[in-house]
Structures are given as structure tokens and as C-alpha cells.
C-alpha positions as a Python dict, from the first residue, in 0.01 Angstrom:
ca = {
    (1, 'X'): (0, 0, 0),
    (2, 'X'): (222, 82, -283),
    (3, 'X'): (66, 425, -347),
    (4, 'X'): (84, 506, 36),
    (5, 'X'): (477, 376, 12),
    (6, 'X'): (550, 622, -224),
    (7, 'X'): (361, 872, -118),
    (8, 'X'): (589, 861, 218),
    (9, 'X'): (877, 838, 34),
    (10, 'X'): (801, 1164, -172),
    (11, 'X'): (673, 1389, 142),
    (12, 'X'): (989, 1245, 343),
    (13, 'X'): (1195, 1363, 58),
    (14, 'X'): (1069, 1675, 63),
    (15, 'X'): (1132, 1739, 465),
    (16, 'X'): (1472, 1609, 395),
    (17, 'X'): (1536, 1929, 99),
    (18, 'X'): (1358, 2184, 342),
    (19, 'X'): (1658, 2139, 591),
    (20, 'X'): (1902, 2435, 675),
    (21, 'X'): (2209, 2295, 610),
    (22, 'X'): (2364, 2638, 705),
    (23, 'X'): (2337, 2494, 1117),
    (24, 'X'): (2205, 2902, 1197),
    (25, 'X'): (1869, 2906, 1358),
    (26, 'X'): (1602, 3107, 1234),
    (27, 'X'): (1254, 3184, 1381),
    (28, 'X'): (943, 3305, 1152),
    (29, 'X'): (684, 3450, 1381),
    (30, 'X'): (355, 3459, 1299),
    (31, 'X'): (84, 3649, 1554),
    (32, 'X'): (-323, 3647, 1506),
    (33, 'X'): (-516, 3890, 1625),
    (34, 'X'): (-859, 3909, 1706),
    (35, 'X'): (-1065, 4228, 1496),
    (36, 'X'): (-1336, 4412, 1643),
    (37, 'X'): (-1528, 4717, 1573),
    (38, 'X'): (-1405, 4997, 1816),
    (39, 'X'): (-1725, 4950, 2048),
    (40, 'X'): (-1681, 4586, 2102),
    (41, 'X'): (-1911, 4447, 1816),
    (42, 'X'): (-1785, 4166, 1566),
    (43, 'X'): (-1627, 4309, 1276),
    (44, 'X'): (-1758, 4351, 964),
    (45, 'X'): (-1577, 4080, 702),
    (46, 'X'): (-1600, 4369, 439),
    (47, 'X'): (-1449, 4628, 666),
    (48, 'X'): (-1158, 4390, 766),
    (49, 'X'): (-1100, 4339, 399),
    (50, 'X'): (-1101, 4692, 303),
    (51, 'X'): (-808, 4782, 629),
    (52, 'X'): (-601, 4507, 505),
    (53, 'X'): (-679, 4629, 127),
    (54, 'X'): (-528, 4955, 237),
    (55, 'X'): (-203, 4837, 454),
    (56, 'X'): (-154, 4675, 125),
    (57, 'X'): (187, 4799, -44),
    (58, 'X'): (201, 4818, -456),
    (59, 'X'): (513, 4613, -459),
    (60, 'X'): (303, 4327, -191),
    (61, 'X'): (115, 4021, -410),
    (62, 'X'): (-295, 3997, -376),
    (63, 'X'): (-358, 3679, -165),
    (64, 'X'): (-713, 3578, -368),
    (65, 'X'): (-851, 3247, -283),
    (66, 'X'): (-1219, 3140, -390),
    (67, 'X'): (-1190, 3426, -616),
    (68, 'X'): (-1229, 3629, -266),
    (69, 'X'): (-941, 3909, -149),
    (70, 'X'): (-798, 3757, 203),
    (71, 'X'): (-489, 3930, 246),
    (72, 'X'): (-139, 4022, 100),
    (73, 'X'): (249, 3898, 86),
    (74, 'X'): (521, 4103, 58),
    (75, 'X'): (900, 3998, 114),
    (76, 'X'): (964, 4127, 480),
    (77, 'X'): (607, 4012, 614),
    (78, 'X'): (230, 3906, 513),
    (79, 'X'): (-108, 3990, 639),
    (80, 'X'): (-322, 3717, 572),
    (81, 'X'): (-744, 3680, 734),
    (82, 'X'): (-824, 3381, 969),
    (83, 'X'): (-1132, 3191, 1003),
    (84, 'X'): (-1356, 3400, 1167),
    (85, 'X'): (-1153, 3757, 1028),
    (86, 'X'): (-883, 3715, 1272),
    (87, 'X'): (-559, 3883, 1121),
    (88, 'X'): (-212, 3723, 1114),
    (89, 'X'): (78, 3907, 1052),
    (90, 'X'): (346, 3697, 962),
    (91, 'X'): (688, 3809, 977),
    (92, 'X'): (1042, 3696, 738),
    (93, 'X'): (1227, 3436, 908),
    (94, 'X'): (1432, 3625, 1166),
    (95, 'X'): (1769, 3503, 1341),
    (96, 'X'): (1808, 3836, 1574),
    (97, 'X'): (1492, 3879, 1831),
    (98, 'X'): (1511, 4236, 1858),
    (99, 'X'): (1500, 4289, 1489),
    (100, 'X'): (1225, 4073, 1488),
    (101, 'X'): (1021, 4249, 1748),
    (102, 'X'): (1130, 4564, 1548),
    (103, 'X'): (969, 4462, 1246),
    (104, 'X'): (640, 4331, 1404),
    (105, 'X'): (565, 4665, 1616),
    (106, 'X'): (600, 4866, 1261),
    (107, 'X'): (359, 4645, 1117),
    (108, 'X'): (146, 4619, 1378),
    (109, 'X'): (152, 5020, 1418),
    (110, 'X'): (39, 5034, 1060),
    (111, 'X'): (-227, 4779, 1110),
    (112, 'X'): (-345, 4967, 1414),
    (113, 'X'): (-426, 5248, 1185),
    (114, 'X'): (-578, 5131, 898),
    (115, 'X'): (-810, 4968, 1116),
    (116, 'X'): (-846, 5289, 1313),
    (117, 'X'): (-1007, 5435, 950),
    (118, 'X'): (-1255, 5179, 945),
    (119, 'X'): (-1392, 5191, 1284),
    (120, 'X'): (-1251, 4884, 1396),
    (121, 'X'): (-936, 4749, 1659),
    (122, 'X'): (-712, 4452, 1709),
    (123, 'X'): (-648, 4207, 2014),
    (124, 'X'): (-359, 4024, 2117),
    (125, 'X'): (-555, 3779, 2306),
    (126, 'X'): (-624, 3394, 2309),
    (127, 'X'): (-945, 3406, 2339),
    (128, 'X'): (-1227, 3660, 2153),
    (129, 'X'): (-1270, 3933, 2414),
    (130, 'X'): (-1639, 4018, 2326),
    (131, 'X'): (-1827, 3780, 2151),
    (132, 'X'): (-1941, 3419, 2190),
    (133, 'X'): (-1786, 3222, 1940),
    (134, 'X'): (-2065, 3094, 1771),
    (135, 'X'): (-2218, 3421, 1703),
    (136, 'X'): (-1933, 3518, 1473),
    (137, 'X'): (-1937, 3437, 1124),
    (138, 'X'): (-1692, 3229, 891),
    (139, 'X'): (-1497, 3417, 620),
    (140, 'X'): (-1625, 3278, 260),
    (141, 'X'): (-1381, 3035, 194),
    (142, 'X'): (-1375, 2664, 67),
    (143, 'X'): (-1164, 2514, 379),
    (144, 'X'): (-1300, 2747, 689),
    (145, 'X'): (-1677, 2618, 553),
    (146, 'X'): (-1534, 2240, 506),
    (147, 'X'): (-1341, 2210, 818),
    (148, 'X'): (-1643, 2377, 1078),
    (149, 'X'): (-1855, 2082, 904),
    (150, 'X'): (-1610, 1822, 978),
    (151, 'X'): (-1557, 1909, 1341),
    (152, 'X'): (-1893, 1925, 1434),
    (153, 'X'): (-1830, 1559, 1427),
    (154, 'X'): (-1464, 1479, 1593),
    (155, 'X'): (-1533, 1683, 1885),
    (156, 'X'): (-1739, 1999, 2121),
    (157, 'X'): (-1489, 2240, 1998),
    (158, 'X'): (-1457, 2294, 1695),
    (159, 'X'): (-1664, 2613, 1679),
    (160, 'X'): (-1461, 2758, 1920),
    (161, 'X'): (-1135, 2724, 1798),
    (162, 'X'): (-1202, 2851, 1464),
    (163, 'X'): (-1408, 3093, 1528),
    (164, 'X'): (-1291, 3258, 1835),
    (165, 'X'): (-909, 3103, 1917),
    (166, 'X'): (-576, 3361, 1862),
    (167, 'X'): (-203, 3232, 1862),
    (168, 'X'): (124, 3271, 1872),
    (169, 'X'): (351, 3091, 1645),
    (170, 'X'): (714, 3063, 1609),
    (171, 'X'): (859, 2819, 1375),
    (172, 'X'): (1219, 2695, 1391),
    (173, 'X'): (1418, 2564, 1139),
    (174, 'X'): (1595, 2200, 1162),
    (175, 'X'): (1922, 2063, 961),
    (176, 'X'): (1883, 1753, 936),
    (177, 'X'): (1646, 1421, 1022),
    (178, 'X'): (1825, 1365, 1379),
    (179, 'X'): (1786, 1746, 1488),
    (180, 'X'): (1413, 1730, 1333),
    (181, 'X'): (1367, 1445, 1548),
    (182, 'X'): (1530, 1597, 1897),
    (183, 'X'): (1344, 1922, 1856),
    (184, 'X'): (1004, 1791, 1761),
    (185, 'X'): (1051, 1600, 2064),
    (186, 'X'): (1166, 1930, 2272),
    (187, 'X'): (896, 2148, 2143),
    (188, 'X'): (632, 1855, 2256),
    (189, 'X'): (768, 1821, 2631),
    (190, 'X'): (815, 2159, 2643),
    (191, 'X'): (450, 2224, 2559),
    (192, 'X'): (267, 2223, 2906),
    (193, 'X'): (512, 2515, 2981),
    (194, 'X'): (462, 2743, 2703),
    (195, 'X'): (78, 2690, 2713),
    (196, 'X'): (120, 2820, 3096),
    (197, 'X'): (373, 3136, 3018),
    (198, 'X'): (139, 3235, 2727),
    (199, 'X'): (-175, 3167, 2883),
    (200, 'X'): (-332, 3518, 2790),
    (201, 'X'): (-745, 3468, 2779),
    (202, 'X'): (-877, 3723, 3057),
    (203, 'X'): (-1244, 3642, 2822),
    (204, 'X'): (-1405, 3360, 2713),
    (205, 'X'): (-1720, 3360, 2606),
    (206, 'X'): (-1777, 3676, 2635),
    (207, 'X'): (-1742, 3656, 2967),
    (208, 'X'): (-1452, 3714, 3224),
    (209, 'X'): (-1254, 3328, 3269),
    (210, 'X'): (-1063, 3197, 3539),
    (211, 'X'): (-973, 2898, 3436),
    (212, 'X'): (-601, 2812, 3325),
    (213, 'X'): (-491, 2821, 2959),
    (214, 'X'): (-831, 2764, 2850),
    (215, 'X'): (-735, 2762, 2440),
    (216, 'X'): (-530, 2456, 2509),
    (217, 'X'): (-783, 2299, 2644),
    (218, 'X'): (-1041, 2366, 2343),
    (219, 'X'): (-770, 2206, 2106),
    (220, 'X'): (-809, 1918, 2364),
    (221, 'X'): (-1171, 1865, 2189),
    (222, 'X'): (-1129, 1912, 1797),
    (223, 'X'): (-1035, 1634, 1641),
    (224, 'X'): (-799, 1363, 1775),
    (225, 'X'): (-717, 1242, 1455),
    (226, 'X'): (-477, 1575, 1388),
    (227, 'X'): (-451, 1770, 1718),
    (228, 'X'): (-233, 1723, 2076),
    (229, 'X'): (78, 1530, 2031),
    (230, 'X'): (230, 1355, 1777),
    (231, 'X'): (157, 1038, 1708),
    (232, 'X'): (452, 781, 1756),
    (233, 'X'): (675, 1080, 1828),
    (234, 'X'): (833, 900, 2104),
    (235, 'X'): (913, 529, 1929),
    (236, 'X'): (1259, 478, 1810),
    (237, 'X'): (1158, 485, 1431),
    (238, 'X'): (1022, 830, 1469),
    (239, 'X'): (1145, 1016, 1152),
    (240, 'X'): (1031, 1233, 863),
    (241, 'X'): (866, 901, 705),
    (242, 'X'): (656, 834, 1014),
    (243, 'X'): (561, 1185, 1055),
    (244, 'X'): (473, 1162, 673),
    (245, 'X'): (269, 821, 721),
    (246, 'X'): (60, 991, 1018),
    (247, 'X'): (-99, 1246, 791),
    (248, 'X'): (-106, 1071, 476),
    (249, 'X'): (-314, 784, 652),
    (250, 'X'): (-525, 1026, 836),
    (251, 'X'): (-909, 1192, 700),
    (252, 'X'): (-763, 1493, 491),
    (253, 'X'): (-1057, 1699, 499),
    (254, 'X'): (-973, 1942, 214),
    (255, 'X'): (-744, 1843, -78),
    (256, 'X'): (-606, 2071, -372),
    (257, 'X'): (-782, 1918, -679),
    (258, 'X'): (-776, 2072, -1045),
    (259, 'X'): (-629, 2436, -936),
    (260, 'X'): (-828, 2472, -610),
    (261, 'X'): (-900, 2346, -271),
    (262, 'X'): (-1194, 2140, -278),
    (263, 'X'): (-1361, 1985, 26),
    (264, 'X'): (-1302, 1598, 54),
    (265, 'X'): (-1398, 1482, 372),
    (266, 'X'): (-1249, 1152, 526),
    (267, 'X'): (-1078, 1053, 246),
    (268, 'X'): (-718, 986, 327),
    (269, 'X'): (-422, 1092, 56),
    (270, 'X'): (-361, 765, -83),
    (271, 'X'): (-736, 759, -203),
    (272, 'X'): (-691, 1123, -319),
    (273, 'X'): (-411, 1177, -479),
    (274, 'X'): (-128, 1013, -738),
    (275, 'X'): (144, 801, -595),
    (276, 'X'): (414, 1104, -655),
    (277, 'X'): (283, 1386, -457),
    (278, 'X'): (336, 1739, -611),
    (279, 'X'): (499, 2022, -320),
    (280, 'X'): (207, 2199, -345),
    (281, 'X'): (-39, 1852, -261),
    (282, 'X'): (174, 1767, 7),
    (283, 'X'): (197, 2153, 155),
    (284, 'X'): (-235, 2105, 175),
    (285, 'X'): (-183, 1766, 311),
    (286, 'X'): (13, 1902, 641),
    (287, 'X'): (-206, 2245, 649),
    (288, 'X'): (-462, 1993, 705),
    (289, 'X'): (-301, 1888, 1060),
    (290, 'X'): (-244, 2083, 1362),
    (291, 'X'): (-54, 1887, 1586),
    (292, 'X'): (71, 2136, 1928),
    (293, 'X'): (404, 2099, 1720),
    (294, 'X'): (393, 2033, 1355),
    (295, 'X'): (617, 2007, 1042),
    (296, 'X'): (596, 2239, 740),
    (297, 'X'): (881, 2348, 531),
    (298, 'X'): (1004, 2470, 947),
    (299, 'X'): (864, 2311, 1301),
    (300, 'X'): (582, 2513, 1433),
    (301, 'X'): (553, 2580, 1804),
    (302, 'X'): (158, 2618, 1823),
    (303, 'X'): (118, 2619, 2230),
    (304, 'X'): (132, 3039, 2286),
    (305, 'X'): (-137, 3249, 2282),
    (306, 'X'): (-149, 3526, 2116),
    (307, 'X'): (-2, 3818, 2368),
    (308, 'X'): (143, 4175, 2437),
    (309, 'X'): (500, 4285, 2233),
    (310, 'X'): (715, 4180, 2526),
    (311, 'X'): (550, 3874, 2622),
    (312, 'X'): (651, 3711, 2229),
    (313, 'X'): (1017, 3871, 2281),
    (314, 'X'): (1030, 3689, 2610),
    (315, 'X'): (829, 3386, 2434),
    (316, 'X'): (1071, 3461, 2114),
    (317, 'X'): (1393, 3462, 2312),
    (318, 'X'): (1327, 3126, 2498),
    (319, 'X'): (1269, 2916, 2166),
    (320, 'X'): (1628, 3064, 2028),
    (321, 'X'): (1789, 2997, 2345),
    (322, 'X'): (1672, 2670, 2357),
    (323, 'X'): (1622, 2561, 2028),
    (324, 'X'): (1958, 2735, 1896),
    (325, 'X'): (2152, 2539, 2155),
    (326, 'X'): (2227, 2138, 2121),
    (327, 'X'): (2362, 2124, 2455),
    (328, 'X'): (2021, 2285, 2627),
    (329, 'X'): (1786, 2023, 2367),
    (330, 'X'): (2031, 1779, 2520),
    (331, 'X'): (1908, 1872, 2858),
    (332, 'X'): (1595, 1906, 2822),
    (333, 'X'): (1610, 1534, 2662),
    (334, 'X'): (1787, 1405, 2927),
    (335, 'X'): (1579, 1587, 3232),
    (336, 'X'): (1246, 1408, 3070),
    (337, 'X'): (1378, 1086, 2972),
    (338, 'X'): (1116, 833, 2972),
    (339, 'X'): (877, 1034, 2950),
    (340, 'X'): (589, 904, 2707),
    (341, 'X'): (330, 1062, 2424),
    (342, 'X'): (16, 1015, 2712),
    (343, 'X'): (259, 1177, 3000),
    (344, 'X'): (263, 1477, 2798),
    (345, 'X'): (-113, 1498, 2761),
    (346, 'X'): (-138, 1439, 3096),
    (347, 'X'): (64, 1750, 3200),
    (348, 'X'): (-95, 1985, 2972),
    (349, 'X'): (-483, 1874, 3115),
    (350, 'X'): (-280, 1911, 3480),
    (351, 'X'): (-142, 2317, 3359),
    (352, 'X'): (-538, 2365, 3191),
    (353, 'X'): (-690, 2223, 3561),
    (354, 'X'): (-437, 2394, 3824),
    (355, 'X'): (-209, 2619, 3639),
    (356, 'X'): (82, 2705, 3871),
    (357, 'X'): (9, 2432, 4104),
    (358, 'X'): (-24, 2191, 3817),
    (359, 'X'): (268, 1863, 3871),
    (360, 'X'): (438, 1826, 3512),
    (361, 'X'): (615, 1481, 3456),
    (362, 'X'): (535, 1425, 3867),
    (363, 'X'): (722, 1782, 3945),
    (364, 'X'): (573, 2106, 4049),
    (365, 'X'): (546, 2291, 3738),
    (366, 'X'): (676, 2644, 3927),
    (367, 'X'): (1001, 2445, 3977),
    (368, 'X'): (1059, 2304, 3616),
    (369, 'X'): (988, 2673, 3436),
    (370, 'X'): (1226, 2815, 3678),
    (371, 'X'): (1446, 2499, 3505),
    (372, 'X'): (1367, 2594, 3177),
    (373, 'X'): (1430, 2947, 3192),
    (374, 'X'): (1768, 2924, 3375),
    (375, 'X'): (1887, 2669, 3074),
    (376, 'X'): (1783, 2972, 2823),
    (377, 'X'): (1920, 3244, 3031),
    (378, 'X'): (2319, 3033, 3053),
    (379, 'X'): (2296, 3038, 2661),
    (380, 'X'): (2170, 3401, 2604),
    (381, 'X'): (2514, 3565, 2522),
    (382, 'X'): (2426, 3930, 2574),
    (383, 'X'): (2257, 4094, 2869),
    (384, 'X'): (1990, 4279, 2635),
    (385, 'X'): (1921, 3908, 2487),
    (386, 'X'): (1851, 3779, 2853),
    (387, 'X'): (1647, 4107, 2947),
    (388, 'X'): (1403, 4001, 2689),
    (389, 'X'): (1353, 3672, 2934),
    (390, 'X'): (1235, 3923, 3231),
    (391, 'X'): (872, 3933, 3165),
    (392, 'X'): (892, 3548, 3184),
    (393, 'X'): (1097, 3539, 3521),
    (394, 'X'): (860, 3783, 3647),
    (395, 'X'): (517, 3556, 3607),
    (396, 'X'): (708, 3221, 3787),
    (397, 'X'): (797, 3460, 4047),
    (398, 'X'): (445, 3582, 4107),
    (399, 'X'): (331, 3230, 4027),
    (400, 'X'): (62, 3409, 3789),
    (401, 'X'): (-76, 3442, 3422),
    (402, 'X'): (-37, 3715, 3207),
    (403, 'X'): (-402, 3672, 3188),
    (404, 'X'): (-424, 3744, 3562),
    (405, 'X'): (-155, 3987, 3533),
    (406, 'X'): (-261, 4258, 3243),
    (407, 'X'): (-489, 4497, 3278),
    (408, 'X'): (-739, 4444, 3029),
    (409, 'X'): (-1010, 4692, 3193),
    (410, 'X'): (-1061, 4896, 2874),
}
């Protein structure tokens, strides 16, 4: 108990240095996108490489792991390789949308074409759009290989979600334990309602779905032990030391041992690693966990799929209008007060099973996003800010999906 004590007390300090004392809010976006070869096929692992390998700038750092090339990071973005040779471009934290959106059509532009030379495309899409996911391959690395063992045994899912899963993410900065607290409790409520704005899998499967935000219900079945909710997130003790105690406690998985990540299985940290955590042990410790919203040196929002440009401005525009806002976390607080760890659960399964007839916290869930979006839209200060909302507005009014509402005939 004395090793897991001060374990705690070293991750907690080290959430407590990664706040923004500056009050500004920031978002760093981070999209994945599903790579195919132009006729539909699974890509090549090689040919993904050798794309990235050329949208590669000279003043951009290698990312080598296992001695293997899996992407690059340069100082306004990276381009890193997912599980199953998704790619995620990952932006510099941003604090204007539009600049933001700016930056990640360039890059995704130049992506588009060195892909183009290899005979291959991307997808913005949740779900693969050709291929089952358990005909596509792992990428050769220590902690894809190690994790797709593990959850063969926590749940029916894992294969899925590694293999054949693409996301959104936006992470927020926080300034200090109280505001870590309120919006980790925001972004959790809020959850149900992203998943439904960004549900975006027209395939599944390889086959056409019609069922409601189908990649939050896969994370449903991975691994309860680090997925859906956060544990305790709604006791009065909630803090960066419990948040810390949840994944120190928890089977690790992987661990960084001697240089390397290494595969560990369920050992927890305590039986793993010293008493005083380095940054770098405890930054594997919480890659290890993917809670819908988890803590890293920022709060990750991990409900969105991945989607078209203006879907992530609109998706991009709520968080900052939210999130940027204490009065609107304030509301949203004080709109779901009571409202427990197992009632949130609940309303995601009800968005998964009925979509936009789904009842969120015993409401009709076309009712609260109308709610939500009217809170952002009062704290957007410019009318080009509150455009970016439209595409939003526009699928509450039709009381549809983009999934039901792109054409993805191609």
C-alpha cells in the first residue's frame, strides 16, 4: 500500500503541473482515418508507410518504435499509424476553430496525395467501409500485438475496435483540480450526445448498417476494466488522486520497461514499477486506459467518430463553446444533477438502441441536443463562430445521422 500511495501521489502531482494556469482554452484535435487501396482492398502496411514516409518534412522527427517507421512529428501537426494502418493526423493545440480547420484541410490535402501516388485513399468514417475487421492485419508493434491478446479475454470486441474503429478526438485543457473535476464530469454527461451528432458508420462489416452509433457500442464490449465511464467520477472525493488510483490499480497491459514497451499483462503499476513514477511511466500507464473521457497531459473527448471537415468544425465549435464557458459547464451541471455513473451508461446503450428516439436522463434526446446546442450558440461571440454550429442544428432538425445523411455511394 505504500508503493501504490506514492505512486498516486506522484501521477496526481503530475496532473496538477499539466494545468493551464493561463484560464484560455485550447483544443488539440486529433482525426483517424481509415486507409484503403483505391479499389476498396485493405491497404498494404508497406504502402501506408512509404505515403506517410513521403508527407514527411526534413525539419519533422522519425516516429520509430520496435525499431519499425510509424509515422512523423513536426511542430504544427503529426501523422502517426493506428492499429490496423489507420492514420491520425494530429493537429497543435488550437484556441481559434477556423484556424484549426485551416490547418487540418492542408494536411489532409497533402495526405490525400501522397496516398494518391501509392494507389491508396483515406476515410473519415467510424467504421472500416470495406473490410471485415478481422480480415485486416495488425501493424508490427509491441502494444497493438499485446493489447488484441488481452481483449480476446475482457470482451467480443476487441477485434473490432482495433482493427476496424476511426475517431474523432478533441482534447481540452483544464486549470486547475476543481475545473478538471467539472469538465470531466461535463464531457461524461455530455457523451450520449456527441456519440449521436457524430454517429458517422454508413458500413460495418463490410456491409451497409442501420443501427445507431454502432462504434460506441463496440467500446461497450472491450474491456470494462478501462473503457465507458469513469470510475467514481461522480463521488465527492473525485480528484486527480482518484483518477490516478483507478489506473494504477487496474491490469496495465503494456508497461515501459528498460527503454521499451514490453507486454505485461494483468499486472497492475504498483507490481510494475518503483514507488516514484517517472513522466514517461506514468504517460504509458494512462495510454493504457480509454475511458469515453480520459486524462493525459489535456482531457480527451473520445465519443465522435471520425467525420467530414464541417461536421469536426461543428463538433470543434461545440466543445469551445461549452467547455470555454464556466457559466454553460455550470448548466449543464445543474440541468443533470443527480444524475449517476450507471445513468450515463444507460443513455448511451438507449442513443446505440433508438438513436433520435432514444430518452437521455428520462428526456427525449431530440429535446436535450436542441438544449445543448442553444447553450453553445448564446456563448459563440461571432456569427461565423455560430455558423460553424449549422451542420449540427441541421441533423436535430431532420432528427437524422450524418451516417443517414451523407452520401457515401462512391
Amino acid at each position: 500500500m505504500a508503493k501504490l500511495d506514492e505512486q498516486i501521489k506522484t501521477m496526481a502531482g503530475y496532473f496538477a503541473a499539466d494545468c493551464e494556469a493561463d484560464g484560455r482554452l485550447s483544443l488539440v484535435l486529433e482525426v483517424e482515418h481509415f486507409i484503403t487501396c483505391s479499389d476498396g482492398r485493405a491497404a498494404n502496411f508497406a504502402a501506408v508507410q512509404a505515403a506517410v514516409q513521403d508527407m514527411q518534412q526534413q525539419a519533422d522527427a522519425p516516429i520509430i518504435v520496435d525499431g519499425t517507421y510509424m509515422g512523423y512529428s513536426g511542430l504544427a501537426a503529426s501523422v502517426t499509424m493506428g492499429s490496423a494502418c489507420q492514420l491520425c493526423l494530429t493537429l497543435a493545440p488550437q484556441r481559434d476553430v477556423q484556424d484549426m480547420m485551416d490547418l487540418y484541410n492542408r494536411l489532409y490535402l497533402q495526405m490525400g496525395l501522397a496516398l494518391a501516388a501509392h494507389g491508396l485513399r483515406a476515410w473519415a468514417l467510424g467504421c472500416h467501409p470495406t473490410t471485415r475487421a478481422e480480415a485486416l492485419p495488425l501493424v508490427p508493434r509491441t502494444r497493438d500485438e499485446a493489447m488484441d491478446r488481452y481483449f480476446k479475454n475482457t470482451g467480443s470486441c476487441g477485434t473490432q475496435m482495433m482493427r476496424g474503429t476511426a475517431a474523432t478526438l478533441l482534447s481540452i485543457d483544464y486549470f486547475d483540480e476543481m475545473d478538471f473535476v467539472r469538465k470531466m464530469r461535463v464531457a461524461s454527461l455530455l457523451t450520449p450526445f456527441f456519440a449521436l451528432l457524430c454517429d458517422n458508420a454508413p458500413i460495418y462489416q463490410g456491409s451497409r448498417n442501420s443501427m445507431c452509433s454502432v462504434r460506441t457500442r463496440i467500446w461497450q464490449d472491450v474491456d470494462h476494466d478501462r473503457c465507458g465511464v469513469v470510475p467514481h467520477l461522480m463521488d465527492p472525493d473525485f480528484g486527480f488522486a482518484r483518477y490516478a488510483e483507478n489506473v494504477l490499480t487496474k491490469p496495465q497491459i503494456t508497461a515501459w520497461r528498460t527503454g521499451r514497451v514490453k507486454a505485461v499483462g494483468s499486472k497492475t503499476a504498483p507490481e510494475l514499477y518503483a514507488a516514484h513514477l517517472s513522466q514517461r511511466e506514468a504517460a504509458q500507464i494512462l495510454s493504457n486506459f480509454f475511458y469515453d473521457v480520459r486524462l493525459k497531459s489535456r482531457i480527451e473527448l473520445r465519443a465522435a467518430d471520425s467525420m467530414p471537415p464541417r461536421y469536426i468544425a461543428a463538433y470543434a465549435q461545440l466543445v469551445k463553446s461549452v467547455f470555454g464557458s464556466p457559466a454553460a459547464l455550470q448548466n449543464v451541471l445543474r440541468h443533470y444533477a443527480g444524475i449517476t455513473t450507471l445513468d450515463i451508461t444507460t443513455a448511451k446503450l438507449a442513443v446505440c438502441k433508438d438513436g433520435f428516439n432514444a430518452l437521455a436522463y428520462g428526456k427525449p434526446i431530440s429535446s436535450e441536443l436542441t438544449w445543448l446546442l442553444m447553450q453553445a450558440r448564446s456563448r459563440t461571440p461571432s456569427q461565423e463562430e455560430r455558423a460553424l454550429l449549422d451542420p449540427f442544428m441541421a441533423l436535430v432538425m431532420k432528427r437524422k445521422t450524418i451516417r443517414e445523411t451523407e452520401n457515401y455511394n462512391e
